[in-house]
mmCIF file of C-alpha atoms in Angstrom:
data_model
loop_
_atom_site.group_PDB
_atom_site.id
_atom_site.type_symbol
_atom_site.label_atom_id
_atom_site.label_comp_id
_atom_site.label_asym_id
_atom_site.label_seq_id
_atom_site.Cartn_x
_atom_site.Cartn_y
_atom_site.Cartn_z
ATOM 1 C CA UNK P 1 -51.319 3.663 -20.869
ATOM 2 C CA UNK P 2 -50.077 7.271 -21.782
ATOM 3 C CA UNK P 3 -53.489 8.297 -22.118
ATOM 4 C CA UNK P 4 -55.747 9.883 -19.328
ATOM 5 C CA UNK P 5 -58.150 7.076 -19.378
ATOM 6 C CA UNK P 6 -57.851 3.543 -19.124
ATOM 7 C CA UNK P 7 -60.449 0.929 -19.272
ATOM 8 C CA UNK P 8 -61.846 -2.954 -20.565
ATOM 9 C CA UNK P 9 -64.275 -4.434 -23.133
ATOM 10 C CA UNK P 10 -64.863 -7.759 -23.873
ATOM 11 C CA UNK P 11 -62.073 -9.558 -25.947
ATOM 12 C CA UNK P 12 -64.139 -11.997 -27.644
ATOM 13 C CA UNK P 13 -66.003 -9.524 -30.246
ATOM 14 C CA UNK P 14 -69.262 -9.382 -28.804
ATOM 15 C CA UNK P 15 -69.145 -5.792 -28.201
ATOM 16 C CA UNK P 16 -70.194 -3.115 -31.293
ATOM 17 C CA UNK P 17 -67.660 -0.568 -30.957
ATOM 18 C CA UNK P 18 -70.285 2.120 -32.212
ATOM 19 C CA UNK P 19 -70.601 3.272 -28.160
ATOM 20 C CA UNK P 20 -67.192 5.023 -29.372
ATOM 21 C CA UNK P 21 -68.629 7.145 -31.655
ATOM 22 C CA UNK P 22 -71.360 8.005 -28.602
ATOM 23 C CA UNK P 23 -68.437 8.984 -26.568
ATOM 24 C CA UNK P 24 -67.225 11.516 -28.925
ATOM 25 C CA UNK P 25 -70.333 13.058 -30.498
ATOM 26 C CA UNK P 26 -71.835 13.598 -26.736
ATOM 27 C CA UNK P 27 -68.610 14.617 -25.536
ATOM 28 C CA UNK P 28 -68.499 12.460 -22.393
ATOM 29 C CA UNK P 29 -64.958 12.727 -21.559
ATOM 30 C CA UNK P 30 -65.182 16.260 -21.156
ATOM 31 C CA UNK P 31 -64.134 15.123 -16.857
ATOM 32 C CA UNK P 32 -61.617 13.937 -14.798
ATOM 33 C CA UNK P 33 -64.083 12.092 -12.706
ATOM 34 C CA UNK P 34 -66.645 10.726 -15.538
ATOM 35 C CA UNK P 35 -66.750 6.868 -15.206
ATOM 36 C CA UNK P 36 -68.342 5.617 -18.452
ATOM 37 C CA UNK P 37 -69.849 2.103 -17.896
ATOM 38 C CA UNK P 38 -71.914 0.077 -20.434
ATOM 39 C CA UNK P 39 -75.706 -0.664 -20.765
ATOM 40 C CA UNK P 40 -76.987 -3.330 -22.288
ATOM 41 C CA UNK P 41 -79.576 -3.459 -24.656
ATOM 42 C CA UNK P 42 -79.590 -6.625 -26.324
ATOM 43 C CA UNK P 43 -82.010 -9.841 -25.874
ATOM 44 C CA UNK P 44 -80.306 -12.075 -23.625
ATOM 45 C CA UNK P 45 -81.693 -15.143 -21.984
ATOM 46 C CA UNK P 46 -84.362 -14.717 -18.961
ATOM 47 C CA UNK P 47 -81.593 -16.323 -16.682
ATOM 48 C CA UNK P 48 -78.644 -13.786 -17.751
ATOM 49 C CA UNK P 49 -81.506 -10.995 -16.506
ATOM 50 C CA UNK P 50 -82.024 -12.718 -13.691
ATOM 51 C CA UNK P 51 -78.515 -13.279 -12.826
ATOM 52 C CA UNK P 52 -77.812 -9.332 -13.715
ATOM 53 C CA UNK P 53 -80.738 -8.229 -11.526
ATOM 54 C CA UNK P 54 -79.940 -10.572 -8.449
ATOM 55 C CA UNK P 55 -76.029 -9.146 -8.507
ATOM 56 C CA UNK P 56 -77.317 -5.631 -8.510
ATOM 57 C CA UNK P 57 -79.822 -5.696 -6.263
ATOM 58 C CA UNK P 58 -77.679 -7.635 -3.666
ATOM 59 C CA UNK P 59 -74.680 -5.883 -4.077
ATOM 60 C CA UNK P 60 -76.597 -2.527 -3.575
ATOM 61 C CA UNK P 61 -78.356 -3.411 -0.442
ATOM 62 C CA UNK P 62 -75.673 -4.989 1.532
ATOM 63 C CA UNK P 63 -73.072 -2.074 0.051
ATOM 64 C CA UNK P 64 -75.387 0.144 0.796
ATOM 65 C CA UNK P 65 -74.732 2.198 -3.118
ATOM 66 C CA UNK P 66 -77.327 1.630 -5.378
ATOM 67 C CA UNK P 67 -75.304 -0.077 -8.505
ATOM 68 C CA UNK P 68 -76.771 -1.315 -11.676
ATOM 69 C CA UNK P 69 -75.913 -3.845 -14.482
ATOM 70 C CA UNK P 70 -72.291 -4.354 -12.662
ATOM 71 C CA UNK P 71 -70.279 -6.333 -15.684
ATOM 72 C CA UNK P 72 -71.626 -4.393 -18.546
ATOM 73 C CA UNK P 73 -69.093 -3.337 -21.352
ATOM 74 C CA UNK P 74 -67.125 -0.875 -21.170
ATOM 75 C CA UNK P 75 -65.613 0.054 -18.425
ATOM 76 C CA UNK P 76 -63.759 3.437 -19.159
ATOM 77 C CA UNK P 77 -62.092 5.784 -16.607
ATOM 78 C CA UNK P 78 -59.344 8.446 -15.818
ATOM 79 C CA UNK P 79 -56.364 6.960 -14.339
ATOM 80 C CA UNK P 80 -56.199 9.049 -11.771
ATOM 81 C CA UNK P 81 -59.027 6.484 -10.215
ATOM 82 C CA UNK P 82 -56.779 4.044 -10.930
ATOM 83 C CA UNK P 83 -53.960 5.310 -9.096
ATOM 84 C CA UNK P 84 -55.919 5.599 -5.965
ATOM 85 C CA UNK P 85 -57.419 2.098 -6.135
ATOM 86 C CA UNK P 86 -55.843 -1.003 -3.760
ATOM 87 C CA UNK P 87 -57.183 -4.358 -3.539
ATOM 88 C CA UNK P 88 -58.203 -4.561 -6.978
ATOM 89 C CA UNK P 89 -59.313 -7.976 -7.450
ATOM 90 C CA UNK P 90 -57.863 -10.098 -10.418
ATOM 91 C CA UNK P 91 -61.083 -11.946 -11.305
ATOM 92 C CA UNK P 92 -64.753 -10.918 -12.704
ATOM 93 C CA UNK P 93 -65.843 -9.201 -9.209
ATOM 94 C CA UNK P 94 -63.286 -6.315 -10.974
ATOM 95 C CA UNK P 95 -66.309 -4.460 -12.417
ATOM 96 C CA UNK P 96 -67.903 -4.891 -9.061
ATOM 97 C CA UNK P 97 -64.894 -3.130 -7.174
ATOM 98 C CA UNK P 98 -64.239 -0.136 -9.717
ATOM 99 C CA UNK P 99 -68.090 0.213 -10.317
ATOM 100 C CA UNK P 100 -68.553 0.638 -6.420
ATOM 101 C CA UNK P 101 -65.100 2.377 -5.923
ATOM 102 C CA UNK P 102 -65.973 4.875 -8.744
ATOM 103 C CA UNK P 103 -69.347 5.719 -7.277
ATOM 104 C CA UNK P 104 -67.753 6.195 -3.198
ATOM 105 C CA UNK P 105 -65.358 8.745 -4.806
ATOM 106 C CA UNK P 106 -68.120 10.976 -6.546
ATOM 107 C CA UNK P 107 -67.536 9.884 -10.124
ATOM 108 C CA UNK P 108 -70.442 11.124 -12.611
ATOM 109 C CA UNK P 109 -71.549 7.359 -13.849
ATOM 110 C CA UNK P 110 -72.048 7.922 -17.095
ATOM 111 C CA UNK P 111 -73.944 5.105 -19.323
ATOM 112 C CA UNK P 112 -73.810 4.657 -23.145
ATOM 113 C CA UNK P 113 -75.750 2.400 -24.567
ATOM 114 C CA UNK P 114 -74.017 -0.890 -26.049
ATOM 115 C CA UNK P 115 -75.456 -3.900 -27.989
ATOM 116 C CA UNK P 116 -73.699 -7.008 -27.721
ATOM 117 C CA UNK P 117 -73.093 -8.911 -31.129
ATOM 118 C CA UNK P 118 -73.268 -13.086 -30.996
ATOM 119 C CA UNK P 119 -70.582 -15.054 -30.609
ATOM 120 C CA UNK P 120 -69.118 -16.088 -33.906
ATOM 121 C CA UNK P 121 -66.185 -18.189 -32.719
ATOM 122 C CA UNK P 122 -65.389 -20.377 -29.487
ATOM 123 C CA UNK P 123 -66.848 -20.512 -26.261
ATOM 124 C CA UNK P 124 -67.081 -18.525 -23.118
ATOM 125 C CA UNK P 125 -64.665 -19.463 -20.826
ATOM 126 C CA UNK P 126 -67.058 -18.875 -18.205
ATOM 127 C CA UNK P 127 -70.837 -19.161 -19.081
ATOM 128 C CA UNK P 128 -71.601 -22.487 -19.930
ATOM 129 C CA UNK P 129 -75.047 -22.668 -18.329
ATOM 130 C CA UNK P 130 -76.852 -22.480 -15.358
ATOM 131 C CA UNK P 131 -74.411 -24.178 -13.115
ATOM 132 C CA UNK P 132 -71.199 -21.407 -14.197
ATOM 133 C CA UNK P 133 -73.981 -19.056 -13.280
ATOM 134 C CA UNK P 134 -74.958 -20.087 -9.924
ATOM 135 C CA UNK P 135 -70.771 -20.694 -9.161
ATOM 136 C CA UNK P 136 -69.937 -17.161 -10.296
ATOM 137 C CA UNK P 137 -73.387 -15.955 -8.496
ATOM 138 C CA UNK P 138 -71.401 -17.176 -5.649
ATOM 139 C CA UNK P 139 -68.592 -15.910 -5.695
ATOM 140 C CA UNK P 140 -70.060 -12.755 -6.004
ATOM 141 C CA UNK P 141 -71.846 -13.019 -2.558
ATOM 142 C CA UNK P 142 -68.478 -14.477 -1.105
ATOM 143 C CA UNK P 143 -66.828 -11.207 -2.665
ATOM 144 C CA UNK P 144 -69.625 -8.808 -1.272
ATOM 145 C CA UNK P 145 -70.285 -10.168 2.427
ATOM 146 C CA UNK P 146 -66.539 -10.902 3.267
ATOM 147 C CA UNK P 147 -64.007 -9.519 0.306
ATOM 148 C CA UNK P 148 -64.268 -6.241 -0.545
ATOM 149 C CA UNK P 149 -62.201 -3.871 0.787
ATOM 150 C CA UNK P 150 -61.271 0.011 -0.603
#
């Protein structure tokens, strides 16, 4: 990127891009160290709470960092983060890493409030039920007890 910030959403559609407008009329990105992550506010199914609670709440205890609805889109931040960053891991425990990283290097976690639209074409590549949930549940506890490394 030639821009100061770098960052992810989902590449399926599902996210409104209204949280940009947020971003601009608050004036978030008014820091090098703001870290703007996503909150969800959509209806989602009882087990994608549970799943979302369960990740935080065991992520925070054993990392001792109190972190909150981890894989929520966006994920925005200066590079300068970036650039500090090792390890980074290539699969979905990413938003785990630079969510924890961001918050052991004093970011200011800033969250904006995002609505996820339906899916209007395809399939997740990941979620298709209970059992992709308990396998990615998984290898989120493999990634917490014995992976993670800054």
């Amino acid at each position: 990127s030639t821009k100061n910030y770098v960052g992810w959403i989902h590449a399926d559609n599902l996210n409104n891009l209204i949280f940009f407008d947020e971003i601009e009329e608050q004036k978030i990105l008014t820091s090098d160290n703001v870290f703007i992550k996503g909150l969800r506010n959509e209806k989602r199914e009882i087990s994608e709470y549970f799943f979302t609670f369960f990740l935080s709440f065991f992520s925070s205890i054993v990392l001792r960092c109190k972190l909150n609805d981890i894989n929520a889109q966006p994920t925005i931040f200066n590079k300068r983060l970036l650039k500090k960053m090792s390890n980074i891991p290539n699969d979905f425990t990413i938003d785990l890493y630079v969510l924890y990283f961001a918050k052991k290097n004093q970011q200011i976690i800033k969250r904006i409030n995002v609505f996820n639209e339906k899916r209007i074409h395809g399939e997740s590549s990941w979620n298709r039920g209970l059992f992709s949930k308990v396998k990615l549940s998984l290898q989120y506890i493999n990634y917490v007890l014995f992976g993670i490394k800054l």
